[in-house]
Coordinates of C-alpha atoms in Angstrom, one line a residue:
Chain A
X1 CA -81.9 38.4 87.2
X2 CA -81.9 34.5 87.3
X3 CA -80.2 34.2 83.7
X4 CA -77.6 37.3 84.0
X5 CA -75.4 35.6 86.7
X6 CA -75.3 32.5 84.2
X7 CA -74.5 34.8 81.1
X8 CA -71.4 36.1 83.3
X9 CA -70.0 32.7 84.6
X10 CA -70.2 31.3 81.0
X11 CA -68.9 34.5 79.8
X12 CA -66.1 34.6 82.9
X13 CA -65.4 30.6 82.1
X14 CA -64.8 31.9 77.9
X15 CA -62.9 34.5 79.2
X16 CA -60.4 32.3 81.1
X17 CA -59.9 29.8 78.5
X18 CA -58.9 32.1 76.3
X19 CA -56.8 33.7 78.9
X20 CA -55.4 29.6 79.7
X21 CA -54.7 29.4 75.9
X22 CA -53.4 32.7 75.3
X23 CA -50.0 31.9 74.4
X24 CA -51.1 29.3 71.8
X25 CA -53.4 31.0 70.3
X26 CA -51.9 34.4 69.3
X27 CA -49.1 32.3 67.0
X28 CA -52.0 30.0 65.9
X29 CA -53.1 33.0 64.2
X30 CA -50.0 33.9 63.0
X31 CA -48.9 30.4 61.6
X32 CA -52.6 30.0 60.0
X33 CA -51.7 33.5 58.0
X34 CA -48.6 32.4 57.4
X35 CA -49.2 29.2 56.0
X36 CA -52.3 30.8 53.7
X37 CA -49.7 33.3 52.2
X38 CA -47.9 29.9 51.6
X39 CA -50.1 28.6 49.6
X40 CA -51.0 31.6 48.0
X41 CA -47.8 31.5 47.3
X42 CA -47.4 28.1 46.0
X43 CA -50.7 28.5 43.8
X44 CA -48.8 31.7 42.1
X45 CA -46.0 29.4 41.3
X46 CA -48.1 26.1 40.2
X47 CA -50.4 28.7 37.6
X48 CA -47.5 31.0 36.4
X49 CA -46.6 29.9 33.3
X50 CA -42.7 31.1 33.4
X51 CA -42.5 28.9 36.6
X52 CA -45.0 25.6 37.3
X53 CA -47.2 26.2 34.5
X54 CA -49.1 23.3 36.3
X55 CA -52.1 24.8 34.1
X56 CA -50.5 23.6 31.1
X57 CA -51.4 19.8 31.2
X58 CA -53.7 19.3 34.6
X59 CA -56.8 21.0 35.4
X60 CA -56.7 23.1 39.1
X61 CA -59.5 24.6 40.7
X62 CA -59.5 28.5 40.0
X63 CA -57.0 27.8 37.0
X64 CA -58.2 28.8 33.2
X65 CA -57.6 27.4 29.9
X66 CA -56.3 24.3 31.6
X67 CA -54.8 21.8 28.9
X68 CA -55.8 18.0 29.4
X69 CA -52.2 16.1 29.1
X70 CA -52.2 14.7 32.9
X71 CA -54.9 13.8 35.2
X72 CA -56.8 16.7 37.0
X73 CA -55.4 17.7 40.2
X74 CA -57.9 17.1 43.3
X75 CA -58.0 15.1 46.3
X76 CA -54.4 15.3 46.4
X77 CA -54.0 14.2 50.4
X78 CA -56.3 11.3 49.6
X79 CA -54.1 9.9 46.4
X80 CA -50.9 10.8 48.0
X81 CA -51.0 10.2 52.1
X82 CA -47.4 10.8 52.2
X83 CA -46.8 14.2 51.2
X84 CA -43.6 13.5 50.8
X85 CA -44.6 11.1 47.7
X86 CA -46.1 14.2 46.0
X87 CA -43.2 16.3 46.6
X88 CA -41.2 13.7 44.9
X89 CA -43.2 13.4 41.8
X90 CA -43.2 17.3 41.6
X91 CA -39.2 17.2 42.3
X92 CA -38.7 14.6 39.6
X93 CA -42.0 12.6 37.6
X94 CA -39.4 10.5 35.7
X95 CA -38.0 8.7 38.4
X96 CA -42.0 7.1 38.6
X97 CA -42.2 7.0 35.1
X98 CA -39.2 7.6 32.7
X99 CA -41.1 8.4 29.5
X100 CA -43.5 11.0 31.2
X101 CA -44.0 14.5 29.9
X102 CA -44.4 16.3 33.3
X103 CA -41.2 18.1 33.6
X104 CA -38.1 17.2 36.5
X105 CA -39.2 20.4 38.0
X106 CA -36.0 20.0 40.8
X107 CA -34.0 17.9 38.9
X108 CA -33.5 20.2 35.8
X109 CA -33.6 23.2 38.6
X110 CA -37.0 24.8 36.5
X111 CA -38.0 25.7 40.8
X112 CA -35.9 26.2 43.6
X113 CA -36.4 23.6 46.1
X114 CA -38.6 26.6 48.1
X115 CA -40.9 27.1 45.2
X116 CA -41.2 22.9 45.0
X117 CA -42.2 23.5 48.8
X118 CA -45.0 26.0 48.3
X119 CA -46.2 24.3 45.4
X120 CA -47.0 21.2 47.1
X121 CA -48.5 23.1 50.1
X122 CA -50.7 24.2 47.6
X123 CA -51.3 21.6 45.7
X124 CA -52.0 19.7 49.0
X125 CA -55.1 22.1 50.1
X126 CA -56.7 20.5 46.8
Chain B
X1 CA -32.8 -6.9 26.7
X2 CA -36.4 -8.9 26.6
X3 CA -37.1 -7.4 30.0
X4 CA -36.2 -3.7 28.6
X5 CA -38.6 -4.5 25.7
X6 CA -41.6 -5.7 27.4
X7 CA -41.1 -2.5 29.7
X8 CA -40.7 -0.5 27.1
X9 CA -44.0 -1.7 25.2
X10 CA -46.1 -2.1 28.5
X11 CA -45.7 2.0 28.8
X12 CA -46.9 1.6 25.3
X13 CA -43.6 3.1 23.9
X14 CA -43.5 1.2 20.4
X15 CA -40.9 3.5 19.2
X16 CA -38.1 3.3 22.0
X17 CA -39.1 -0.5 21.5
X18 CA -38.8 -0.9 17.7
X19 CA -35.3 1.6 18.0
X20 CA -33.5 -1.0 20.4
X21 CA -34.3 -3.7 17.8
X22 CA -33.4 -1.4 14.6
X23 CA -36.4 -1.4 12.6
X24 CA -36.0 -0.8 8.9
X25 CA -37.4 2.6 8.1
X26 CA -40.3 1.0 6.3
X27 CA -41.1 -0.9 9.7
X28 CA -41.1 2.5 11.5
X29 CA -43.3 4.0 8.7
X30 CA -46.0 1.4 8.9
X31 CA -45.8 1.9 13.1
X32 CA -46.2 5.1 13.0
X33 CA -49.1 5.7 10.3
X34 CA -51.4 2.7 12.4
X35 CA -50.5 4.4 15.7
X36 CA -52.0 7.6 14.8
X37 CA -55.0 5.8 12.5
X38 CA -55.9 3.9 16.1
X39 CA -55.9 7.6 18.0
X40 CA -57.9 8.9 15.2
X41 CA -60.2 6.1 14.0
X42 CA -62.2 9.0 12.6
X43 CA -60.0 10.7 10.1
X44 CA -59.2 9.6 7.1
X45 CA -55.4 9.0 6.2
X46 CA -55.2 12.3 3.3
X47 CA -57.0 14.1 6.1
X48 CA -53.8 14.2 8.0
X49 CA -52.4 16.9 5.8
X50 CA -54.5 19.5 7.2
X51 CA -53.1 19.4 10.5
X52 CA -54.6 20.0 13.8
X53 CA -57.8 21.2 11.4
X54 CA -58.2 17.2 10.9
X55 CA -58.9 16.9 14.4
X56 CA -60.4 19.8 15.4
X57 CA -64.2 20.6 14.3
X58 CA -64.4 23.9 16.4
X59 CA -61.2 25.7 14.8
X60 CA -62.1 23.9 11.2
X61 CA -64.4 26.5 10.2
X62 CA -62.4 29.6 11.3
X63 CA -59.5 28.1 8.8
X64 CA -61.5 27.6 6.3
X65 CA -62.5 31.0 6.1
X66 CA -58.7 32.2 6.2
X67 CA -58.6 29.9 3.5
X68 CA -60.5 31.5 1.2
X69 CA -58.9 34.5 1.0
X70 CA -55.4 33.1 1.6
X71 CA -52.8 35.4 3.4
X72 CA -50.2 33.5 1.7
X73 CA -51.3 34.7 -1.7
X74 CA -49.1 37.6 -2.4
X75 CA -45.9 35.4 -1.2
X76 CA -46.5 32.7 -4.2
X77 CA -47.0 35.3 -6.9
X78 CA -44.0 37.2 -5.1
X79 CA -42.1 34.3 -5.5
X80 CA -43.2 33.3 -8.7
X81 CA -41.4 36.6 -10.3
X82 CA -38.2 35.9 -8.3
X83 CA -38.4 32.1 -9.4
X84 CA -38.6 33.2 -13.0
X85 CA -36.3 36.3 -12.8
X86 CA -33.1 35.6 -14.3
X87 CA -29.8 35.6 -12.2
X88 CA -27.2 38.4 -13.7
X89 CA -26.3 35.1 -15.9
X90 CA -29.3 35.1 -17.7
X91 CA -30.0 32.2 -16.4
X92 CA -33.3 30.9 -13.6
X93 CA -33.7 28.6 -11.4
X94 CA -35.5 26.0 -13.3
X95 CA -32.1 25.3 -14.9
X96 CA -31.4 23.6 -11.4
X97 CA -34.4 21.4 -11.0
X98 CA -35.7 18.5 -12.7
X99 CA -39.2 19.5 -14.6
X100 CA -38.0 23.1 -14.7
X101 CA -38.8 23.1 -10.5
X102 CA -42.3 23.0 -11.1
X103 CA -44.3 20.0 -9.3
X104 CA -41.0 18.4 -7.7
X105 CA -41.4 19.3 -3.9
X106 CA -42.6 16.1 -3.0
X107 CA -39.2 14.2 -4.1
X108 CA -37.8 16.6 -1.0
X109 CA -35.6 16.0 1.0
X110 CA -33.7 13.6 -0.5
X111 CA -29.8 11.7 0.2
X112 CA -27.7 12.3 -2.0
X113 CA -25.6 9.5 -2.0
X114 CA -22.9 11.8 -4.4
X115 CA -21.9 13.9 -1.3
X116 CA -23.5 11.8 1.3
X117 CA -25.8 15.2 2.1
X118 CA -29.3 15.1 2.3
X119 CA -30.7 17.9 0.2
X120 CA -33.7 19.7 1.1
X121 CA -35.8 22.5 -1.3
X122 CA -34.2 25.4 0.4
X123 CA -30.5 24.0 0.3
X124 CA -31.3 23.1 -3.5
X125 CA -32.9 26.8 -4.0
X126 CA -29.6 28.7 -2.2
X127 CA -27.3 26.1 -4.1
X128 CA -28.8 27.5 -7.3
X129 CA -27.7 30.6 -6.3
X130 CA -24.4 30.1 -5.6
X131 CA -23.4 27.9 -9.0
X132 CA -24.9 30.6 -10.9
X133 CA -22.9 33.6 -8.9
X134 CA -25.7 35.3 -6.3
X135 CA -25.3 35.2 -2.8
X136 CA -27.4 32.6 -0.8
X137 CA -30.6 33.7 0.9
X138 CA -31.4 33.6 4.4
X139 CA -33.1 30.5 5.6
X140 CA -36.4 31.3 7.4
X141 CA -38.4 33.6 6.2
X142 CA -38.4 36.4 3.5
X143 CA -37.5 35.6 -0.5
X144 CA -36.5 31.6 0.3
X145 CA -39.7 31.5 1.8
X146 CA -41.8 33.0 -1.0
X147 CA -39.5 30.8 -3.5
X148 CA -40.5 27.4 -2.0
X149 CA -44.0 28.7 -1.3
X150 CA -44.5 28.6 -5.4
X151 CA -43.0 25.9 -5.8
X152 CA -44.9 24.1 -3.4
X153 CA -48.0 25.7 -4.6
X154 CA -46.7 24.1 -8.5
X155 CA -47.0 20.8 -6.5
X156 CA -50.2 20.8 -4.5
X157 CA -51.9 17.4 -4.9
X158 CA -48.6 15.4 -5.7
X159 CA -48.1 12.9 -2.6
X160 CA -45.1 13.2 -0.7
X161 CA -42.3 10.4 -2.1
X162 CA -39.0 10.3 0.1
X163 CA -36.9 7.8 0.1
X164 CA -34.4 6.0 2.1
X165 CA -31.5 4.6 -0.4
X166 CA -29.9 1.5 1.0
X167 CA -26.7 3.8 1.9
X168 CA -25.3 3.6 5.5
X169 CA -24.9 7.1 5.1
X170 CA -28.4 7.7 4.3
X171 CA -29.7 5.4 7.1
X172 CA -26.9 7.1 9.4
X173 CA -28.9 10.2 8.7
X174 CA -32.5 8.9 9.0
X175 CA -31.8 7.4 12.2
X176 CA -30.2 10.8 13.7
X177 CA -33.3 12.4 12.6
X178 CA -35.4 9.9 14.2
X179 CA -33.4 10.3 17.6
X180 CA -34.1 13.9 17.4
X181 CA -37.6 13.5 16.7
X182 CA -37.5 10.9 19.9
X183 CA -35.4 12.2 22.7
X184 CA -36.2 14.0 25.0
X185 CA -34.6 17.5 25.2
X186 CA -33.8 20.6 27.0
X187 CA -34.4 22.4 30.9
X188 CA -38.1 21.0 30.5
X189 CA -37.2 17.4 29.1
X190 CA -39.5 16.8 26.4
X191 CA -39.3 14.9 23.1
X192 CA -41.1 15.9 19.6
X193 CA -43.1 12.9 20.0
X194 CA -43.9 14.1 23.4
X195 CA -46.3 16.5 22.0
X196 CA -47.1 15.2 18.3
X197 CA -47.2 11.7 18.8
X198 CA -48.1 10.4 22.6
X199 CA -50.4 13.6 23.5
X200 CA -51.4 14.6 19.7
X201 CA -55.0 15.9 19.9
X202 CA -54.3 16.7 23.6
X203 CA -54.8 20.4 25.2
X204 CA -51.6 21.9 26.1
X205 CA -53.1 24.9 27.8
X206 CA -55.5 25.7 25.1
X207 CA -53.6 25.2 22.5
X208 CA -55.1 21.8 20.8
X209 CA -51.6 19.5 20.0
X210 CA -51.3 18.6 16.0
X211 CA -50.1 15.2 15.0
X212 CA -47.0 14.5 13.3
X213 CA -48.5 12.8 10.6
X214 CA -49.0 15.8 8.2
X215 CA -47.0 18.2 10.0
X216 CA -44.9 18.6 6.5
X217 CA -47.9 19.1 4.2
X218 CA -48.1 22.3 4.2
X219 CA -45.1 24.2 4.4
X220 CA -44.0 27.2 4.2
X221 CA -46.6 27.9 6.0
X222 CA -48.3 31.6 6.8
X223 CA -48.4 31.7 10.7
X224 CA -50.6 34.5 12.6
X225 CA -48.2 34.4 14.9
X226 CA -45.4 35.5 12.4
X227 CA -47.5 37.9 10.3
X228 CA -45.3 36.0 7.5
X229 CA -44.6 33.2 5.8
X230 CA -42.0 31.1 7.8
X231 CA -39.8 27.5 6.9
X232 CA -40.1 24.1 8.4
X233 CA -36.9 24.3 9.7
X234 CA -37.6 28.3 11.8
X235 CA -40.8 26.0 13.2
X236 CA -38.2 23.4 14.3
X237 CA -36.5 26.4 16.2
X238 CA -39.6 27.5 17.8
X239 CA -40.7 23.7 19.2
X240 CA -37.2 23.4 20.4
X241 CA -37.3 26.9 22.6
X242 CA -40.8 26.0 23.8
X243 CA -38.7 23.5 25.9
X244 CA -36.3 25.8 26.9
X245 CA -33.7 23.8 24.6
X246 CA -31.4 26.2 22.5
X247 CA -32.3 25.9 18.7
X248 CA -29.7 24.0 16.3
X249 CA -29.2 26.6 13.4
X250 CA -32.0 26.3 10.4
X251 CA -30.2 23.8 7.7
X252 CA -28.0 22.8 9.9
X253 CA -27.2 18.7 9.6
X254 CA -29.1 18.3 12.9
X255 CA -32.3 19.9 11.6
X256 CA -31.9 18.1 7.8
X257 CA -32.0 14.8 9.7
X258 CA -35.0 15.7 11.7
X259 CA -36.7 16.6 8.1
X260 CA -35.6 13.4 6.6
X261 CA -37.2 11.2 9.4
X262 CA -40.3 13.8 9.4
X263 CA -41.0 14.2 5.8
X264 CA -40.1 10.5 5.5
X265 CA -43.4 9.7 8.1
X266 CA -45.9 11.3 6.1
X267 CA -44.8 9.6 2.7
X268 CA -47.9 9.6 0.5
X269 CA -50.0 12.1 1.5
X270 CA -50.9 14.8 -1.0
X271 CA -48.9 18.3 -0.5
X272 CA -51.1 20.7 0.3
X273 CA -48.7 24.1 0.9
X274 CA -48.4 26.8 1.1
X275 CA -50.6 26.4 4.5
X276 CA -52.1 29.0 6.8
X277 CA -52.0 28.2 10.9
X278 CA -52.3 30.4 13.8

């Protein structure tokens, strides 16, 4: 009898934060699915080879027959804190190094400026 | 211009270097033979004729069992009867050639400082034709094809000898073979050397990436891939589409040059074609 009044009031005290943060929540969950489908998304673009074709010269987790041309693609936020940085090599790897092999994917307009976007929410989860 | 050079050569780009100074074509042939021997300490210089085979132990075996029973057989005895069938003339085609045609492919192409045209064994093959009244063959695949692949086969073992007359014409034509070979090109902006020279023995996917040195060998070459025996020149198409670039037509000046410069690179090594690849 002593421990069920406690179970309620911490069960009561759950019950009203959740309540408190109902609002925030409910889209939470909608922006987390949201942005997984975007990187889902992005990681259909990066490994389709008609559009990123990433796979061709980097190594990605979950990615096959990977080729070995550029440097594996992993702690992405680490080498590049500003995202914005990686979008730019994506956009155009020339402009850091004109004699590169990694296609101007926006430049020559191989992606859309969306698909750029997914692909480097993707390619920032790594 | 020093600043543009030592740039250039920090990014280890010896050839964009060496083209702003206008190396003699010897100079550019001795560049490019030590760049690939210092990627490939390993293999010897001849061994360069047998492609990405030369570099690649785990595919090597599987080759050399194609090899054996070569799927390019039936095309050099095919072409064997049409090279020593006579045109409604009476006349063959080793009354075009030097040596009757037989162990001459390695003099090809040449400039010919006459016209100011480089001539390569095809054009020389369908030119045959035409002084002696037939209609020209197609270019890619089919009879040309089988024609050079005996022809080739006659010269198997002789090492490849093209030269560069001192002719501005000739030079013209060498150097707008090496641009090709040098530039990048198309939607996915990527050069020859791209590929063959800066990433050869690199995966591309899984496909392992040959070196240029020796890429002429061999050719026509049986490809899987084709189910036939295919030119240098319908290759030269397919590398250009891989980078989304539309394909100059086979023989066409553009392509000559590029098999000029090309052929030109792997001077001395022994012929070794027809070839079998995937």
């Amino acid at each position: 009898m002593r421990k069920f009044p406690s179970i309620l009031k911490t069960a009561s005290s759950a019950l009203a934060i959740a309540g408190s943060l109902a609002l925030f929540p409910v889209t939470g969950t909608a922006a987390e699915a949201q942005a997984a489908s975007v990187t889902e998304q992005g990681k259909a673009l990066a490994f389709d080879r008609k559009k990123g074709n990433c796979l061709a010269c980097h190594q990605i987790e979950g990615g096959k027959l990977a080729g070995n041309i550029g440097p594996p693609l992993l702690a992405m936020k680490a080498r590049f804190p500003d995202k914005a940085k990686l979008r730019a090599q994506i956009w155009d790897a020339t402009k850091a190094n004109p004699n590169t092999i990694m296609p101007p994917f926006g430049r020559h307009k191989i992606l859309s400026e969306s698909e750029i976007d997914k692909i480097v929410e993707f390619i920032y989860t790594l | 211009m020093k600043k543009l050079l030592t740039l250039a050569t920090t990014l280890g780009l010896l050839f964009s270097a060496s083209a702003t100074v206008q190396a003699s074509p010897q100079q550019d042939l001795k560049e490019f033979r030590s760049y690939f021997a210092k990627r490939f300490p390993d293999v010897p210089f001849q061994e360069f004729a047998n492609g990405v085979y030369a570099i690649d132990q785990a595919s090597r075996s599987q080759w050399e069992a194609i090899e054996e029973f070569p799927p390019y057989e039936l095309s050099i005895d095919k072409g064997k009867k049409l090279f020593e069938t006579p045109f409604k003339n009476g006349k063959t085609y080793a009354s075009c050639f030097r040596n009757g045609g037989i162990g001459i492919k390695q003099d090809y192409p040449y400039f010919d400082t006459a016209t100011g045209k480089i001539v390569t064994l095809e054009g020389a093959i369908n030119a045959c034709r035409v002084k002696n009244g037939e209609k020209p063959l197609g270019w890619k695949k089919g009879k040309i094809a089988d024609i050079a692949a005996y022809m080739a086969y006659t010269s198997r073992g002789n090492k490849i000898n093209v030269k560069i007359p001192a002719d501005p014409a000739a030079m013209a034509a060498y150097e707008r073979g090496k641009q090709h070979f040098y530039a990048k090109r198309g939607q996915l902006n990527m050069s020859c050397a791209d590929c063959h020279q800066w990433n050869a023995g690199n995966r591309i996917r899984a496909d392992l990436l040959s070196p240029a040195l020796g890429h002429v060998t061999h050719f026509p070459v049986y490809r899987s891939k084709w189910g036939a025996l295919g030119t240098l020149h319908r290759r030269y198409g397919g590398c250009n589409k891989q980078v989304r670039f539309k394909p100059f037509k086979a023989q066409s000046d553009e392509y000559k040059a590029l098999e000029y410069f090309h052929t030109y690179m792997s001077n001395g090594l022994k012929l070794n074609g027809p070839g079998a690849r995937k």
